[in-house]
Amino acid sequence: MNQKQGILVVSFGTSYREAFEKNIVSVEREIQNAYPSACVRRAFTSRMIIKKLAARDQFHVDTVSEALEGFLNDGCTELLVQPTHIINGNENDSMLETLCAYRSRFTNIRVGAPLLSGKEDCQQVIDALTGHYDGLGSQNALVFMGHGTTHHADFAYPALDYMCKASGHANIHIATVEGYPTLEEVKASLRIQKPKQVILAPLMLVAGDHAANDMAGDNDDSWKSQLEHEGFSVSC
Ligand code: CO
């Protein structure tokens, strides 16, 4: 029997059309290109975003279980699942729970890890980020906005921050919206470093609300405004 390989790409989701194309579809396309004969499906873990897209755009995105049913309907029982999640947090946990419930109905389900799942991952991410920002200059600082969470997997962010410093990038900082470190910790480092320029960038798959408003927005409590208020020159 020559069975088709199924690949499920699981993302939190976004309602930003541009971010959807640039950040989610592009990842799915890369995966499809790497496995041209595989059947690739999309699922989102955010029900709120699935509902919003359906109501606003009449655009349907599967939940994880809907996508799994789709594979079964196609007779596809060899499955690879790759989350685009950054950390092993709540979204990834709920995805794994759903997969567990389907285990007996598939011949094989293999699951890839979220981006920051270990030391090697952190190093690769740091290499990619520093490669992208190789013109940074030691007089400037780069501050990444991670999402952060109350889930224990939040420890990936301080680990990444520590490894930035340990690999010689004292001017690269990781802060989070909902976890640790917060912008307050990073402000304290910046006050000591006194960079000429602070560059803010999202450390998220999708540049959505958090990047547009909480990071780069003109409102008083955006990270950009807060750092400017501290006297730093900021670019996003
Ligand atoms: Co959020």
mmCIF file of C-alpha atoms and ligand atoms in Angstrom:
data_model
loop_
_atom_site.group_PDB
_atom_site.id
_atom_site.type_symbol
_atom_site.label_atom_id
_atom_site.label_comp_id
_atom_site.label_asym_id
_atom_site.label_seq_id
_atom_site.Cartn_x
_atom_site.Cartn_y
_atom_site.Cartn_z
ATOM 1 C CA MET A 1 0.000 0.000 0.000
ATOM 2 C CA ASN A 2 1.392 3.356 -1.015
ATOM 3 C CA GLN A 3 -0.095 5.658 1.534
ATOM 4 C CA LYS A 4 0.101 9.413 1.338
ATOM 5 C CA GLN A 5 2.013 11.166 4.106
ATOM 6 C CA GLY A 6 -0.064 13.706 5.965
ATOM 7 C CA ILE A 7 1.467 16.820 7.502
ATOM 8 C CA LEU A 8 -0.500 19.008 9.834
ATOM 9 C CA VAL A 9 0.871 22.495 10.464
ATOM 10 C CA VAL A 10 -0.612 23.862 13.675
ATOM 11 C CA SER A 11 -0.529 27.579 14.432
ATOM 12 C CA PHE A 12 -2.173 29.749 17.048
ATOM 13 C CA GLY A 13 -3.651 31.789 14.204
ATOM 14 C CA THR A 14 -4.058 35.449 13.337
ATOM 15 C CA SER A 15 -6.796 37.697 12.017
ATOM 16 C CA TYR A 16 -4.225 40.031 10.392
ATOM 17 C CA ARG A 17 -4.405 39.187 6.697
ATOM 18 C CA GLU A 18 -0.891 40.308 5.894
ATOM 19 C CA ALA A 19 0.576 38.402 8.842
ATOM 20 C CA PHE A 20 -1.414 35.343 7.840
ATOM 21 C CA GLU A 21 0.186 35.363 4.383
ATOM 22 C CA LYS A 22 3.669 36.370 5.424
ATOM 23 C CA ASN A 23 4.056 34.410 8.627
ATOM 24 C CA ILE A 24 1.756 31.390 8.486
ATOM 25 C CA VAL A 25 1.174 30.578 4.819
ATOM 26 C CA SER A 26 4.892 31.019 4.102
ATOM 27 C CA VAL A 27 5.806 28.417 6.731
ATOM 28 C CA GLU A 28 3.189 26.006 5.391
ATOM 29 C CA ARG A 29 4.512 26.570 1.873
ATOM 30 C CA GLU A 30 8.098 25.825 2.950
ATOM 31 C CA ILE A 31 6.930 22.595 4.543
ATOM 32 C CA GLN A 32 4.966 21.626 1.438
ATOM 33 C CA ASN A 33 8.035 22.392 -0.718
ATOM 34 C CA ALA A 34 10.211 20.233 1.515
ATOM 35 C CA TYR A 35 7.707 17.350 1.239
ATOM 36 C CA PRO A 36 6.182 17.828 -2.220
ATOM 37 C CA SER A 37 4.235 14.565 -2.244
ATOM 38 C CA ALA A 38 2.745 15.021 1.232
ATOM 39 C CA CYS A 39 -0.767 16.208 1.938
ATOM 40 C CA VAL A 40 -0.348 19.369 4.049
ATOM 41 C CA ARG A 41 -3.219 20.733 6.109
ATOM 42 C CA ARG A 42 -3.577 23.811 8.301
ATOM 43 C CA ALA A 43 -5.083 24.053 11.764
ATOM 44 C CA PHE A 44 -5.330 26.914 14.257
ATOM 45 C CA THR A 45 -5.496 26.399 18.001
ATOM 46 C CA SER A 46 -7.263 29.716 18.678
ATOM 47 C CA ARG A 47 -11.030 29.220 18.482
ATOM 48 C CA MET A 48 -11.485 32.963 18.868
ATOM 49 C CA ILE A 49 -9.495 33.615 15.687
ATOM 50 C CA ILE A 50 -11.210 30.788 13.795
ATOM 51 C CA LYS A 51 -14.581 32.334 14.714
ATOM 52 C CA LYS A 52 -13.447 35.837 13.798
ATOM 53 C CA LEU A 53 -12.206 34.763 10.350
ATOM 54 C CA ALA A 54 -15.438 32.882 9.685
ATOM 55 C CA ALA A 55 -17.614 35.850 10.670
ATOM 56 C CA ARG A 56 -15.535 38.608 9.048
ATOM 57 C CA ASP A 57 -14.166 36.929 5.928
ATOM 58 C CA GLN A 58 -16.248 33.773 5.557
ATOM 59 C CA PHE A 59 -12.846 32.109 5.703
ATOM 60 C CA HIS A 60 -12.720 28.674 7.259
ATOM 61 C CA VAL A 61 -9.738 27.344 9.186
ATOM 62 C CA ASP A 62 -9.831 23.904 10.794
ATOM 63 C CA THR A 63 -9.383 23.245 14.473
ATOM 64 C CA VAL A 64 -6.851 20.499 15.192
ATOM 65 C CA SER A 65 -9.586 17.869 15.476
ATOM 66 C CA GLU A 66 -11.299 19.017 12.261
ATOM 67 C CA ALA A 67 -7.997 18.716 10.405
ATOM 68 C CA LEU A 68 -7.431 15.244 11.887
ATOM 69 C CA GLU A 69 -10.901 14.168 10.731
ATOM 70 C CA GLY A 70 -9.997 15.495 7.289
ATOM 71 C CA PHE A 71 -6.898 13.306 7.120
ATOM 72 C CA LEU A 72 -8.939 10.277 8.211
ATOM 73 C CA ASN A 73 -11.586 11.005 5.566
ATOM 74 C CA ASP A 74 -8.799 11.045 2.969
ATOM 75 C CA GLY A 75 -7.505 7.713 4.267
ATOM 76 C CA CYS A 76 -4.317 9.392 5.390
ATOM 77 C CA THR A 77 -3.169 7.691 8.598
ATOM 78 C CA GLU A 78 0.584 8.415 8.590
ATOM 79 C CA LEU A 79 0.822 11.797 10.208
ATOM 80 C CA LEU A 80 3.489 14.353 10.978
ATOM 81 C CA VAL A 81 2.409 17.294 13.107
ATOM 82 C CA GLN A 82 4.482 20.451 13.236
ATOM 83 C CA PRO A 83 3.410 23.274 15.518
ATOM 84 C CA THR A 84 4.595 26.799 14.714
ATOM 85 C CA HIS A 85 4.325 27.641 18.413
ATOM 86 C CA ILE A 86 7.311 29.407 19.942
ATOM 87 C CA ILE A 87 7.231 27.618 23.302
ATOM 88 C CA ASN A 88 5.745 24.432 24.790
ATOM 89 C CA GLY A 89 2.944 26.405 26.422
ATOM 90 C CA ASN A 90 -0.836 26.130 26.687
ATOM 91 C CA GLU A 91 -1.505 26.140 22.943
ATOM 92 C CA ASN A 92 0.927 23.306 22.401
ATOM 93 C CA ASP A 93 -0.434 21.358 25.385
ATOM 94 C CA SER A 94 -3.976 21.546 24.086
ATOM 95 C CA MET A 95 -2.782 20.438 20.636
ATOM 96 C CA LEU A 96 -1.045 17.416 22.205
ATOM 97 C CA GLU A 97 -4.186 16.547 24.177
ATOM 98 C CA THR A 98 -6.228 16.480 20.988
ATOM 99 C CA LEU A 99 -3.589 14.371 19.227
ATOM 100 C CA CYS A 100 -3.594 11.870 22.113
ATOM 101 C CA ALA A 101 -7.324 11.389 21.727
ATOM 102 C CA TYR A 102 -6.784 10.482 18.051
ATOM 103 C CA ARG A 103 -3.770 8.228 18.546
ATOM 104 C CA SER A 104 -5.602 4.926 18.043
ATOM 105 C CA ARG A 105 -7.194 6.092 14.780
ATOM 106 C CA PHE A 106 -3.878 6.789 13.052
ATOM 107 C CA THR A 107 -1.159 4.274 12.170
ATOM 108 C CA ASN A 108 1.450 6.728 13.321
ATOM 109 C CA ILE A 109 1.492 10.293 14.625
ATOM 110 C CA ARG A 110 4.850 12.005 14.984
ATOM 111 C CA VAL A 111 5.001 15.446 16.521
ATOM 112 C CA GLY A 112 7.631 18.124 15.973
ATOM 113 C CA ALA A 113 8.672 20.454 18.771
ATOM 114 C CA PRO A 114 7.924 24.157 19.193
ATOM 115 C CA LEU A 115 10.683 26.613 18.276
ATOM 116 C CA LEU A 116 12.244 27.045 21.738
ATOM 117 C CA SER A 117 12.367 23.519 23.127
ATOM 118 C CA GLY A 118 15.979 23.269 24.239
ATOM 119 C CA LYS A 119 19.431 24.789 24.386
ATOM 120 C CA GLU A 120 20.271 23.935 20.770
ATOM 121 C CA ASP A 121 17.066 25.604 19.600
ATOM 122 C CA CYS A 122 17.886 28.756 21.541
ATOM 123 C CA GLN A 123 21.344 28.875 20.001
ATOM 124 C CA GLN A 124 19.958 28.444 16.488
ATOM 125 C CA VAL A 125 17.408 31.190 17.089
ATOM 126 C CA ILE A 126 20.117 33.507 18.411
ATOM 127 C CA ASP A 127 22.285 32.760 15.366
ATOM 128 C CA ALA A 128 19.369 33.489 13.036
ATOM 129 C CA LEU A 129 18.404 36.711 14.826
ATOM 130 C CA THR A 130 21.950 38.051 15.118
ATOM 131 C CA GLY A 131 22.500 37.136 11.465
ATOM 132 C CA HIS A 132 19.432 39.141 10.527
ATOM 133 C CA TYR A 133 20.555 42.118 12.629
ATOM 134 C CA ASP A 134 24.275 41.863 11.888
ATOM 135 C CA GLY A 135 24.582 45.634 11.397
ATOM 136 C CA LEU A 136 23.310 46.309 14.929
ATOM 137 C CA GLY A 137 26.524 47.791 16.383
ATOM 138 C CA SER A 138 27.536 47.565 20.048
ATOM 139 C CA GLN A 139 26.388 51.141 20.735
ATOM 140 C CA ASN A 140 22.789 50.121 19.975
ATOM 141 C CA ALA A 141 20.420 47.686 21.683
ATOM 142 C CA LEU A 142 17.968 45.195 20.287
ATOM 143 C CA VAL A 143 14.914 44.341 22.367
ATOM 144 C CA PHE A 144 12.688 41.451 21.356
ATOM 145 C CA MET A 145 9.068 41.241 22.417
ATOM 146 C CA GLY A 146 8.131 37.655 23.192
ATOM 147 C CA HIS A 147 4.562 36.776 24.112
ATOM 148 C CA GLY A 148 5.173 35.161 27.485
ATOM 149 C CA THR A 149 2.757 33.147 29.563
ATOM 150 C CA THR A 150 1.885 32.005 33.072
ATOM 151 C CA HIS A 151 2.635 28.441 31.862
ATOM 152 C CA HIS A 152 5.935 27.052 33.208
ATOM 153 C CA ALA A 153 7.307 26.962 29.645
ATOM 154 C CA ASP A 154 7.766 30.733 30.046
ATOM 155 C CA PHE A 155 11.287 29.887 31.272
ATOM 156 C CA ALA A 156 12.323 29.655 27.617
ATOM 157 C CA TYR A 157 12.399 33.467 27.458
ATOM 158 C CA PRO A 158 14.847 34.176 30.313
ATOM 159 C CA ALA A 159 16.920 31.230 29.032
ATOM 160 C CA LEU A 160 17.072 32.794 25.589
ATOM 161 C CA ASP A 161 17.976 36.165 27.100
ATOM 162 C CA TYR A 162 20.734 34.562 29.171
ATOM 163 C CA MET A 163 22.116 32.725 26.163
ATOM 164 C CA CYS A 164 22.186 35.966 24.140
ATOM 165 C CA LYS A 165 24.474 37.464 26.772
ATOM 166 C CA ALA A 166 26.495 34.258 27.161
ATOM 167 C CA SER A 167 27.161 34.181 23.425
ATOM 168 C CA GLY A 168 28.578 37.707 23.471
ATOM 169 C CA HIS A 169 25.486 39.783 22.704
ATOM 170 C CA ALA A 170 25.214 41.933 25.822
ATOM 171 C CA ASN A 171 23.058 44.413 23.897
ATOM 172 C CA ILE A 172 20.318 41.956 22.908
ATOM 173 C CA HIS A 173 17.424 41.634 25.339
ATOM 174 C CA ILE A 174 14.336 39.466 25.509
ATOM 175 C CA ALA A 175 11.216 40.794 27.219
ATOM 176 C CA THR A 176 7.667 39.462 27.224
ATOM 177 C CA VAL A 177 4.145 40.866 27.276
ATOM 178 C CA GLU A 178 2.631 38.328 29.642
ATOM 179 C CA GLY A 179 5.572 36.497 31.208
ATOM 180 C CA TYR A 180 9.116 37.047 32.472
ATOM 181 C CA PRO A 181 11.295 39.018 31.836
ATOM 182 C CA THR A 182 9.065 42.065 31.499
ATOM 183 C CA LEU A 183 9.991 45.385 29.898
ATOM 184 C CA GLU A 184 10.884 46.633 33.414
ATOM 185 C CA GLU A 185 13.839 44.226 33.633
ATOM 186 C CA VAL A 186 15.009 45.305 30.207
ATOM 187 C CA LYS A 187 14.656 49.008 31.080
ATOM 188 C CA ALA A 188 16.991 48.422 34.013
ATOM 189 C CA SER A 189 19.607 46.899 31.674
ATOM 190 C CA LEU A 190 19.186 49.695 29.147
ATOM 191 C CA ARG A 191 19.684 52.378 31.813
ATOM 192 C CA ILE A 192 23.104 50.851 32.496
ATOM 193 C CA GLN A 193 23.975 50.244 28.854
ATOM 194 C CA LYS A 194 22.738 53.660 27.621
ATOM 195 C CA PRO A 195 22.390 52.653 23.958
ATOM 196 C CA LYS A 196 22.332 55.273 21.220
ATOM 197 C CA GLN A 197 19.368 53.605 19.630
ATOM 198 C CA VAL A 198 16.954 50.887 20.774
ATOM 199 C CA ILE A 199 15.510 48.646 18.118
ATOM 200 C CA LEU A 200 12.274 46.860 18.999
ATOM 201 C CA ALA A 201 11.227 43.693 17.192
ATOM 202 C CA PRO A 202 8.601 41.023 17.825
ATOM 203 C CA LEU A 203 9.753 37.535 18.787
ATOM 204 C CA MET A 204 6.532 35.963 17.620
ATOM 205 C CA LEU A 205 5.517 34.020 14.556
ATOM 206 C CA VAL A 206 2.931 36.611 13.668
ATOM 207 C CA ALA A 207 3.227 40.379 13.772
ATOM 208 C CA GLY A 208 -0.334 41.047 14.937
ATOM 209 C CA ASP A 209 -1.902 43.151 17.684
ATOM 210 C CA HIS A 210 0.981 42.833 20.128
ATOM 211 C CA ALA A 211 3.546 43.998 17.582
ATOM 212 C CA ALA A 212 1.390 46.723 16.031
ATOM 213 C CA ASN A 213 -0.072 48.163 19.241
ATOM 214 C CA ASP A 214 1.669 46.950 22.415
ATOM 215 C CA MET A 215 5.125 47.228 20.884
ATOM 216 C CA ALA A 216 5.105 49.874 18.143
ATOM 217 C CA GLY A 217 1.874 51.770 18.902
ATOM 218 C CA ASP A 218 1.725 55.498 19.653
ATOM 219 C CA ASN A 219 -0.355 54.946 22.807
ATOM 220 C CA ASP A 220 1.359 55.936 26.075
ATOM 221 C CA ASP A 221 1.876 52.420 27.343
ATOM 222 C CA SER A 222 3.343 50.885 24.190
ATOM 223 C CA TRP A 223 6.928 49.703 24.594
ATOM 224 C CA LYS A 224 8.042 52.306 22.073
ATOM 225 C CA SER A 225 6.426 55.139 24.079
ATOM 226 C CA GLN A 226 7.678 53.795 27.403
ATOM 227 C CA LEU A 227 11.273 53.613 26.167
ATOM 228 C CA GLU A 228 11.047 57.039 24.528
ATOM 229 C CA HIS A 229 9.744 58.358 27.841
ATOM 230 C CA GLU A 230 12.943 56.960 29.402
ATOM 231 C CA GLY A 231 14.867 59.111 26.946
ATOM 232 C CA PHE A 232 15.858 56.424 24.443
ATOM 233 C CA SER A 233 15.721 56.843 20.713
ATOM 234 C CA VAL A 234 13.566 53.949 19.495
ATOM 235 C CA SER A 235 12.918 52.362 16.146
ATOM 236 C CA CYS A 236 10.606 49.429 15.490
HETATM 237 CO CO CO B 1 -1.576 37.689 23.336
#
